[in-house]
mmCIF file of C-alpha atoms and ligand atoms in Angstrom:
data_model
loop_
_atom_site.group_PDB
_atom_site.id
_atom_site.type_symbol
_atom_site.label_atom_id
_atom_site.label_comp_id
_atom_site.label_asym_id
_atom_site.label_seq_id
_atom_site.Cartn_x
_atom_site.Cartn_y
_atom_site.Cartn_z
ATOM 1 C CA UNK O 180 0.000 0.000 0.000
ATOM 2 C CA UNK O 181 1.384 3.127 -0.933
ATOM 3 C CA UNK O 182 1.210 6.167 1.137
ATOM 4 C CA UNK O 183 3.557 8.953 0.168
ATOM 5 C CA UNK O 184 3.580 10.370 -3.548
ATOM 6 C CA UNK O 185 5.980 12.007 -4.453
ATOM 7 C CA UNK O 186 5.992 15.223 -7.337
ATOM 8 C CA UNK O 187 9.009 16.706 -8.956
ATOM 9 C CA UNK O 188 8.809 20.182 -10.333
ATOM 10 C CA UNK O 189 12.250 21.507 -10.992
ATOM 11 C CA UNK O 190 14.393 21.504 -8.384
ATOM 12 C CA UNK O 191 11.350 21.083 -6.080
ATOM 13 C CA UNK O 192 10.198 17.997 -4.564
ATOM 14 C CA UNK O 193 7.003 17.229 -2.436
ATOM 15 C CA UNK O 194 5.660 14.165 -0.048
ATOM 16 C CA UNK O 195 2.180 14.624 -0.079
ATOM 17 C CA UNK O 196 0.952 12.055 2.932
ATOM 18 C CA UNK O 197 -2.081 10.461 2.035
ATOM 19 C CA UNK O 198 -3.788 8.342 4.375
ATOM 20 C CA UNK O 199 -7.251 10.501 4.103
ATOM 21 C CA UNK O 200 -9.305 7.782 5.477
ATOM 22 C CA UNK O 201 -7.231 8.003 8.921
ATOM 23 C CA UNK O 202 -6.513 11.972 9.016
ATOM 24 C CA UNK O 203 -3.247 10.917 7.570
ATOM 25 C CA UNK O 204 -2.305 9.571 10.846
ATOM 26 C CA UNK O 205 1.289 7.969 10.960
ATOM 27 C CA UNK O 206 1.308 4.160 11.228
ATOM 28 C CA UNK O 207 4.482 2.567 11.219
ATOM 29 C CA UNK O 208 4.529 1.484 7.040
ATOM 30 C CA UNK O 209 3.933 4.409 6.971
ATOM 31 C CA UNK O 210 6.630 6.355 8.648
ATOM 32 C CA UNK O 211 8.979 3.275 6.758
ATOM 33 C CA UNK O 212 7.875 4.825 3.733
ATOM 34 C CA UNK O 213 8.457 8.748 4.490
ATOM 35 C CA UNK O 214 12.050 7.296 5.278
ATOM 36 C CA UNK O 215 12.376 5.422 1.649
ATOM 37 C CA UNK O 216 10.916 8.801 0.257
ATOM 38 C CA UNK O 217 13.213 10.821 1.475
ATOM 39 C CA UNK O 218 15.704 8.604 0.085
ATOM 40 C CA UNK O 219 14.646 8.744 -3.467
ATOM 41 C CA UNK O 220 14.066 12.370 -3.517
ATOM 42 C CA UNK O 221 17.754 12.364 -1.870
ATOM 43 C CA UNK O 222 19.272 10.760 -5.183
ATOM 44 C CA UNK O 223 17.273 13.191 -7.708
ATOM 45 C CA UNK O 224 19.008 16.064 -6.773
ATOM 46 C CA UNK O 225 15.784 18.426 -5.300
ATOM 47 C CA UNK O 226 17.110 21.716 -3.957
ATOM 48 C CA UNK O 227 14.287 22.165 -1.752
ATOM 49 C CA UNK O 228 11.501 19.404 -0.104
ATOM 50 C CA UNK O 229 7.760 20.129 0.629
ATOM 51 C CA UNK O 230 5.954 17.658 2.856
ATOM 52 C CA UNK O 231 2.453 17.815 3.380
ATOM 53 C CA UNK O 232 -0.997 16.364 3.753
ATOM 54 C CA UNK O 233 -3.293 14.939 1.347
ATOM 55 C CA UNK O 234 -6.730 16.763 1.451
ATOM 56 C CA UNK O 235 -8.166 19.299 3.134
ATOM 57 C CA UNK O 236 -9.027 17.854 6.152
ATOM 58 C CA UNK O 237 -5.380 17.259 7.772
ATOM 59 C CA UNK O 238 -1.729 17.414 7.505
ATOM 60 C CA UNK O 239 -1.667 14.518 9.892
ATOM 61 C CA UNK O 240 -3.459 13.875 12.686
ATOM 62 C CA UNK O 241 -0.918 11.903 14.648
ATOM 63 C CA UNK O 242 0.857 8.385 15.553
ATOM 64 C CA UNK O 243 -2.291 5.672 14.815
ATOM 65 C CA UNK O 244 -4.229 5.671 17.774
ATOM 66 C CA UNK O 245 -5.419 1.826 16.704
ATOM 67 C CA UNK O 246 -1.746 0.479 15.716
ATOM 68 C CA UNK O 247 -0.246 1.792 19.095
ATOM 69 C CA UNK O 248 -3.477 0.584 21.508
ATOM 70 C CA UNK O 249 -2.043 -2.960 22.398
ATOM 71 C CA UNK O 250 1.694 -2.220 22.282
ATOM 72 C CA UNK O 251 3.715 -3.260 25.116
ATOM 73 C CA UNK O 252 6.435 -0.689 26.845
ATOM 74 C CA UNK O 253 9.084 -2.563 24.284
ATOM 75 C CA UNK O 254 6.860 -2.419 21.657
ATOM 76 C CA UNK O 255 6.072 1.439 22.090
ATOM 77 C CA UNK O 256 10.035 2.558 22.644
ATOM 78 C CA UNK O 257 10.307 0.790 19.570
ATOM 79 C CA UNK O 258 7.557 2.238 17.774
ATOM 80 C CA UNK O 259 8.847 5.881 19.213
ATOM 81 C CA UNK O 260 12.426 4.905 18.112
ATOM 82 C CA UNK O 261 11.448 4.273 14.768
ATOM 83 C CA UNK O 262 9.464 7.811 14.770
ATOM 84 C CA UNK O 263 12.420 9.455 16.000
ATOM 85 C CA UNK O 264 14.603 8.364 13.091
ATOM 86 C CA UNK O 265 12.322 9.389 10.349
ATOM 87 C CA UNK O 266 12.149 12.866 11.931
ATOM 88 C CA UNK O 267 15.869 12.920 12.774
ATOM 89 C CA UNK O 268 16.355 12.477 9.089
ATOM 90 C CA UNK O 269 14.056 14.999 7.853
ATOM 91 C CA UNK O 270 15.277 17.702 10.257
ATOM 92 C CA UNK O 271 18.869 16.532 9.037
ATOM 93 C CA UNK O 272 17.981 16.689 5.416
ATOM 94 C CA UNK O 273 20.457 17.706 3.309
ATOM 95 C CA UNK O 274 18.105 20.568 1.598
ATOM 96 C CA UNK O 275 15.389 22.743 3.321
ATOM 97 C CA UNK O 276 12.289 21.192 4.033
ATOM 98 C CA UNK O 277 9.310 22.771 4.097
ATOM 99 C CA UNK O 278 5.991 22.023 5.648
ATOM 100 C CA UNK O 279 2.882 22.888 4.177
ATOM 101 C CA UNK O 280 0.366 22.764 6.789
ATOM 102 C CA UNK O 281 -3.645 22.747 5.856
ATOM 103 C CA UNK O 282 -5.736 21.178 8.757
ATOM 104 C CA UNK O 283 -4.941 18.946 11.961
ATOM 105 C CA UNK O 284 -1.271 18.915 12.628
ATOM 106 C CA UNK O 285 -1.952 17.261 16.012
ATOM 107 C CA UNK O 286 0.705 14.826 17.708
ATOM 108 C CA UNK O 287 2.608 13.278 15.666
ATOM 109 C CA UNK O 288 1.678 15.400 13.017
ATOM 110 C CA UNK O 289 2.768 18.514 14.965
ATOM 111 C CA UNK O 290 6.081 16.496 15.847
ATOM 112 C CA UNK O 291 6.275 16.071 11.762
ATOM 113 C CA UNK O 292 5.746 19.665 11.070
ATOM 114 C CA UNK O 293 8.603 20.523 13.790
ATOM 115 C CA UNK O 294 11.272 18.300 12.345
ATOM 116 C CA UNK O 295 10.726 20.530 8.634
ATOM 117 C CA UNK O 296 12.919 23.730 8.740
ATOM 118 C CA UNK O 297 10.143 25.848 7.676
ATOM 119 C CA UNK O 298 6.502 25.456 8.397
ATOM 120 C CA UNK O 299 3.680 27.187 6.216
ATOM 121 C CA UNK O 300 -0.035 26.896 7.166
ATOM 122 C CA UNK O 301 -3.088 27.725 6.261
ATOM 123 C CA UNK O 302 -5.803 29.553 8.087
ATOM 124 C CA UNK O 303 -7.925 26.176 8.977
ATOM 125 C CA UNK O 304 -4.479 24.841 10.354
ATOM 126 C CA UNK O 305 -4.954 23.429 13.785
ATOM 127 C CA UNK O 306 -2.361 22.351 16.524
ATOM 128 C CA UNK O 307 -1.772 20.277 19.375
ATOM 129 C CA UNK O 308 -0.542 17.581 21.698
ATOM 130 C CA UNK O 309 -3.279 15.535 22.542
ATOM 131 C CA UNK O 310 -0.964 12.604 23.857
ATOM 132 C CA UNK O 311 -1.667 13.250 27.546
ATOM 133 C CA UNK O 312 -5.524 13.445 26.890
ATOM 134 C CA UNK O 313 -4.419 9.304 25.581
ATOM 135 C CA UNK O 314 -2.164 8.636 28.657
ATOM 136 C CA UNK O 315 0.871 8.966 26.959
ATOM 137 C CA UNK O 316 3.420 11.170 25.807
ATOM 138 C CA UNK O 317 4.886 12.876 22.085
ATOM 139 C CA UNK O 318 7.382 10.426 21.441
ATOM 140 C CA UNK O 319 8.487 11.620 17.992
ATOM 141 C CA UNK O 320 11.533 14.193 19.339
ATOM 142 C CA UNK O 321 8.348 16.719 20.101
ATOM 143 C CA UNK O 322 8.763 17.771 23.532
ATOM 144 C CA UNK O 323 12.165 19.137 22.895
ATOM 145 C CA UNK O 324 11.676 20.577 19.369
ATOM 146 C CA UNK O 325 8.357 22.194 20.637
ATOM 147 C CA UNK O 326 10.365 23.482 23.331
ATOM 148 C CA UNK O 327 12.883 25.021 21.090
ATOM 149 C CA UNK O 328 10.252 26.712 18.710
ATOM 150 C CA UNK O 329 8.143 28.216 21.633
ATOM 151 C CA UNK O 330 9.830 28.093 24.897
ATOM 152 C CA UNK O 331 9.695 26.004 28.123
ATOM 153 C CA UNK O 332 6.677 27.647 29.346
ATOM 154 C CA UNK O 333 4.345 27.790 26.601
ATOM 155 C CA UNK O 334 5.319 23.995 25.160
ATOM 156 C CA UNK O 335 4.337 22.700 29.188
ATOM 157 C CA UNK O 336 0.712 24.923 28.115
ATOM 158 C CA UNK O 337 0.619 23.057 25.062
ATOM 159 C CA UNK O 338 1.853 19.473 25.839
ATOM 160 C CA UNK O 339 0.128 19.617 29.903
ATOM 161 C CA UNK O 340 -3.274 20.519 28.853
ATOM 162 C CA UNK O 341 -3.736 18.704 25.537
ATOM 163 C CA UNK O 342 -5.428 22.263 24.603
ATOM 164 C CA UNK O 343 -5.704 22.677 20.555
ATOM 165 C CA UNK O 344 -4.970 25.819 19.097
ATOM 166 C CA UNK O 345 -5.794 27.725 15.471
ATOM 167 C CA UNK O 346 -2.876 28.622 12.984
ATOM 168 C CA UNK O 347 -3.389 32.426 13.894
ATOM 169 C CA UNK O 348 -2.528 31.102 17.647
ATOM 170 C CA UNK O 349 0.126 29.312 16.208
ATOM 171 C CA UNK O 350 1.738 31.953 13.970
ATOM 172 C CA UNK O 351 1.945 34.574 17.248
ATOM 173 C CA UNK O 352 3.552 31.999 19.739
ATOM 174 C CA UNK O 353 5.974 31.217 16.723
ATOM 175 C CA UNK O 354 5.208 27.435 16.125
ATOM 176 C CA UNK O 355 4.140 28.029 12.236
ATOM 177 C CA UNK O 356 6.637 30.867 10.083
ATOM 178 C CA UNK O 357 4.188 31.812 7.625
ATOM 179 C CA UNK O 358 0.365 31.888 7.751
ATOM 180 C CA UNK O 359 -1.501 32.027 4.061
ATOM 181 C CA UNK O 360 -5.428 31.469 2.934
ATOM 182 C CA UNK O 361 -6.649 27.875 2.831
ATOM 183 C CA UNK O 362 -7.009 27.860 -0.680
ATOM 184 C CA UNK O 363 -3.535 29.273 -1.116
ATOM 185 C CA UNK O 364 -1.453 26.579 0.625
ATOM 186 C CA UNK O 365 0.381 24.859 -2.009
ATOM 187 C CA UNK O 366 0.717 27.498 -4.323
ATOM 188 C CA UNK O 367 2.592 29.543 -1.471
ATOM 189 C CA UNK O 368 4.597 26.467 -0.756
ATOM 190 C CA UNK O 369 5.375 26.220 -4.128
ATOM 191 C CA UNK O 370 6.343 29.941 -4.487
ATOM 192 C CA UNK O 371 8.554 29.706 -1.441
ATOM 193 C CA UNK O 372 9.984 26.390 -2.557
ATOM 194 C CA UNK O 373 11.025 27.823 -5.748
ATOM 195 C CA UNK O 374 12.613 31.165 -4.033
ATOM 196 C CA UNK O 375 15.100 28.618 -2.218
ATOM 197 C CA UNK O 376 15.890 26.613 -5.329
ATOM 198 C CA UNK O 377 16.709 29.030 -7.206
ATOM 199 C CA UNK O 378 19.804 30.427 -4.963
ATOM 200 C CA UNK O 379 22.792 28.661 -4.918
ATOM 201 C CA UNK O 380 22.671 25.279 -3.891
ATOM 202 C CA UNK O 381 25.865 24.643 -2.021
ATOM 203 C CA UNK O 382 25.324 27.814 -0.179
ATOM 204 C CA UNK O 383 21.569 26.555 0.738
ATOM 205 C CA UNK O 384 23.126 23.618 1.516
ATOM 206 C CA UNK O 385 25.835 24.786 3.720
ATOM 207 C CA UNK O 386 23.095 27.013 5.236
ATOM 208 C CA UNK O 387 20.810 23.941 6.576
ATOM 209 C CA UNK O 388 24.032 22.688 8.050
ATOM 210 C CA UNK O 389 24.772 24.966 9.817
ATOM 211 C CA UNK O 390 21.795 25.967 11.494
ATOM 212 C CA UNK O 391 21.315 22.371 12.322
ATOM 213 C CA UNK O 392 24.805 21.364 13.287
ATOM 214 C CA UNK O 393 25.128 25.014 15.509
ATOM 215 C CA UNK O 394 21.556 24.481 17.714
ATOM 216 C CA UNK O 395 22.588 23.669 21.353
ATOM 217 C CA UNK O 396 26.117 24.291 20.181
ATOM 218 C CA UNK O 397 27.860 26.506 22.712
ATOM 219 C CA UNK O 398 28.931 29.898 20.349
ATOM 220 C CA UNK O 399 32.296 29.456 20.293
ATOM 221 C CA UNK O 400 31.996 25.967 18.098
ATOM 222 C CA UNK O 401 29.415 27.408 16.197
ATOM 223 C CA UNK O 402 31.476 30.286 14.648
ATOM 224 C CA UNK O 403 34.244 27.479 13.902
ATOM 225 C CA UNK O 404 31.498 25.591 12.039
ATOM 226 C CA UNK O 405 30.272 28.618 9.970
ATOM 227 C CA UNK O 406 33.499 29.747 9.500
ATOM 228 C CA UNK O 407 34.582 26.116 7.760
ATOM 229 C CA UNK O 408 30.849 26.083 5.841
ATOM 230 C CA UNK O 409 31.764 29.780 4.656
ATOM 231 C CA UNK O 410 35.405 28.502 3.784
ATOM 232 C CA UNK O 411 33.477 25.662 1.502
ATOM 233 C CA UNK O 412 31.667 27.993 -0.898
ATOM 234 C CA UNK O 413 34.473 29.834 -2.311
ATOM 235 C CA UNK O 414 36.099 28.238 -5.322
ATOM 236 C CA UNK O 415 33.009 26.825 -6.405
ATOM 237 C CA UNK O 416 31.950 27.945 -10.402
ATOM 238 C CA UNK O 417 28.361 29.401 -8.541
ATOM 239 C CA UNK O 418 30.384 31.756 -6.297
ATOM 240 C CA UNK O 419 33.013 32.772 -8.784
ATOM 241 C CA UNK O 420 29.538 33.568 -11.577
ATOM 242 C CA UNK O 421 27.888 34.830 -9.156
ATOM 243 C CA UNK O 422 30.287 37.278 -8.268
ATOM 244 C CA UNK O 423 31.976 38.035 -11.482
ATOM 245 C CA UNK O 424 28.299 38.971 -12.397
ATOM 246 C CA UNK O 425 27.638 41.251 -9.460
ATOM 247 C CA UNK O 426 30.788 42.684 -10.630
ATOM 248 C CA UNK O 427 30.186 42.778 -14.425
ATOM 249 C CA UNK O 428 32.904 40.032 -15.036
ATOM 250 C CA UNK O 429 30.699 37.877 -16.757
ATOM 251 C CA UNK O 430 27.215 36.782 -17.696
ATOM 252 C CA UNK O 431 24.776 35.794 -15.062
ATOM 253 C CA UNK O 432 23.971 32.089 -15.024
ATOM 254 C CA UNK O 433 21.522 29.599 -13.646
ATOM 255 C CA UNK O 434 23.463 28.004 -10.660
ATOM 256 C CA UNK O 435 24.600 24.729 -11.106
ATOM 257 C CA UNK O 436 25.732 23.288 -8.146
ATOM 258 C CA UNK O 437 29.189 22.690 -8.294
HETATM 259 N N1 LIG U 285 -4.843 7.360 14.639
HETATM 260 C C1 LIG U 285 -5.659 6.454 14.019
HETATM 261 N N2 LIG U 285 -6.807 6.822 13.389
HETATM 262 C C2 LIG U 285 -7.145 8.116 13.396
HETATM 263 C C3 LIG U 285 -6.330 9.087 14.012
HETATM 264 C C4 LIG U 285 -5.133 8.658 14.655
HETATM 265 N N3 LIG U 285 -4.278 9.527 15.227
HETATM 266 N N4 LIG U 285 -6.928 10.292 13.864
HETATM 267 C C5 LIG U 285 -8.051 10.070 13.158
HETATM 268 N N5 LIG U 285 -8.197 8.770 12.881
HETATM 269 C C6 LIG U 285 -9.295 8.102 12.162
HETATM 270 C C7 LIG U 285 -10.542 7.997 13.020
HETATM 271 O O1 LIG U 285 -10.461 6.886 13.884
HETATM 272 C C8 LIG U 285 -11.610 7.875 11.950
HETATM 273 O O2 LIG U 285 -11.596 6.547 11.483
HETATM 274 P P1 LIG U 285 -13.016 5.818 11.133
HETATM 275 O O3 LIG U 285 -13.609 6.632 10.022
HETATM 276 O O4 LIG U 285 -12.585 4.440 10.713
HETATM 277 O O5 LIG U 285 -13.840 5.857 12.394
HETATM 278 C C9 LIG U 285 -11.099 8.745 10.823
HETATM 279 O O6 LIG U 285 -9.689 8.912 11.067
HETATM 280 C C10 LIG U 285 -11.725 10.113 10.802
HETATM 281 O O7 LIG U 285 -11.553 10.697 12.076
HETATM 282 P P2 LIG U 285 -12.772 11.359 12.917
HETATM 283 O O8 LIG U 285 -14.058 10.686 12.573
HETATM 284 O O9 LIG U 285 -12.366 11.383 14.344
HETATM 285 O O10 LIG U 285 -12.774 12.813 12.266
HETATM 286 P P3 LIG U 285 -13.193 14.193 12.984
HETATM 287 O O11 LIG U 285 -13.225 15.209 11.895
HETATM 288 O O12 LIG U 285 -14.402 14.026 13.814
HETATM 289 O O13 LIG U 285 -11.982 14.502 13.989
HETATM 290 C C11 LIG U 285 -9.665 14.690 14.626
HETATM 291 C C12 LIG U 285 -10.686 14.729 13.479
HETATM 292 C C13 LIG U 285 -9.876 15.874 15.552
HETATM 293 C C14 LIG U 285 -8.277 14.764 13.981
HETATM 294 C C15 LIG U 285 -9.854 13.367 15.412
HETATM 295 O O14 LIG U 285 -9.821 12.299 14.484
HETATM 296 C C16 LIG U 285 -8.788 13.132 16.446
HETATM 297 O O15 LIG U 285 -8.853 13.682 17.515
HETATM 298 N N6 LIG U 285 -7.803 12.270 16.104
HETATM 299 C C17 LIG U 285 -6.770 11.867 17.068
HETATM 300 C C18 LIG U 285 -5.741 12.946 17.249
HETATM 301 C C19 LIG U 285 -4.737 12.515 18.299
HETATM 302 O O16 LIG U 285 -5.070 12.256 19.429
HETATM 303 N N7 LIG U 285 -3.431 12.477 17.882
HETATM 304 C C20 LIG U 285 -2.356 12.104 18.763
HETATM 305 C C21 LIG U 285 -2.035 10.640 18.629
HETATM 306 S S1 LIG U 285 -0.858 10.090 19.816
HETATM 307 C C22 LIG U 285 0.643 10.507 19.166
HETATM 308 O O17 LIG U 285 0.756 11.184 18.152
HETATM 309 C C23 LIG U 285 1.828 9.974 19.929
HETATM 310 C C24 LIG U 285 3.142 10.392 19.430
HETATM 311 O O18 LIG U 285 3.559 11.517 19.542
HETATM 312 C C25 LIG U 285 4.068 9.403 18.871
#
């Protein structure tokens, strides 16, 4: 059963989610397949990565409630394990991945829409971590990533009462980036995608690096790491067009990557 398709436009890929009959909600093939997605879109070269949710209804409206229901402790730290990988790997993807938001982003789902770099949502966007209102916990990597996006305080609001909140809520405690009309989503994605891929790769590149390699970092390491990622771009035919152009050296060209 397939439940990821993936698009190519350009140098912009997207994972649209669809499970509709389940809210999109992330069973464990599933979350296997988001990983062997990620893969393929790895190998054909995207310079930036939507993700988001088939229909209107929800971007994803959690782990599956029914898949998790008998698991034992073993069988749950597994289950959360696996979860944690899949995000890992988005959040450490080697281009900027956006998340295009339209509907319930709720556990899981919210966890998914943390581990993207950027996260886009629509007006009928709706949050929360109804774990505790299940007995359990976010075990996707949400408690600290939620933590990082809004702070200690308002993540304990969020994750201690269950509470759900609207993208407007969202967009003002800093959870979502960008806030658009429902009908809009995808062609703002889209727009935003294609603003990325068209800069210069390695420099996008090195840019997702280092934010992601520098978070928690103390500040002297970080300015090492920026430093060496800054180092890396020069040389390459992109920076030397791009700035003979600026410079009236030569023509401008399309960015190539190298
Ligand atoms: N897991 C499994 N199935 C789910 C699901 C989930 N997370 N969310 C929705 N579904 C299923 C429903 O069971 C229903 O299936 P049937 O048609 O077979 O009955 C179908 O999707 C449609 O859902 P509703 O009828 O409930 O639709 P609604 O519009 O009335 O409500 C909703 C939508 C508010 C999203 C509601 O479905 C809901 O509250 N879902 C659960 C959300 C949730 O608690 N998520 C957290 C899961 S725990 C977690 O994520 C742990 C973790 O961090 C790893």
């Amino acid at each position: 059963m397939s439940y990821i398709h993936i698009t190519e436009r350009g140098y912009v890929a997207t994972l649209t989610i669809d499970r509709r009959e389940a809210m999109n909600a992330l069973n464990s093939d599933l979350l296997t397949e988001l990983s062997e997605s990620l893969d393929k879109v790895r190998c054909g070269g995207a310079r930036a990565l939507i993700i988001t949710g088939a229909g209107e209804k929800a971007f994803a409206a959690g782990a599956d409630i029914a898949e998790m229901r008998e698991f034992s402790p073993a069988q749950a730290e597994e289950y959360s394990k696996h979860g944690n990988a899949v995000m890992r790997s988005i959040e450490l993807f080697e281009v900027p991945v956006i998340a295009a938001i339209g509907g319930y982003a709720l556990g899981g789902g919210c966890e998914l829409a943390l581990s993207c770099d950027i996260r886009l949502a629509s007006e009928n966007a709706a949050f929360g971590f109804p774990e505790v209102t299940l007995g359990v916990i976010p075990g996707f990597g949400g408690l600290q990533r939620l933590t990082r996006a809004i702070g200690v305080n308002r993540a304990a609001l969020l994750a201690c009462t269950g509470d759900r909140i609207h993208a407007k809520r969202a967009l003002e405690l800093r959870l979502i980036d960008e806030l658009c009309a429902q009908g809009e989503l995808m062609e703002r994605a889209d727009a935003l995608a294609d603003r990325i891929a068209r800069n210069a790769p390695l420099a996008v590149r090195a840019i997702k690096r280092v934010l992601r390699d520098c978070e928690g970092t103390p500040y002297a390491g970080t300015i090492c790491a920026e430093a060496s990622a800054f180092g890396g771009c020069f040389g390459t035919e992109d920076q030397l067009s791009a700035m003979g152009a600026f410079l009236k050296l030569n023509e401008k060209r399309p960015f190539v990557g190298r």
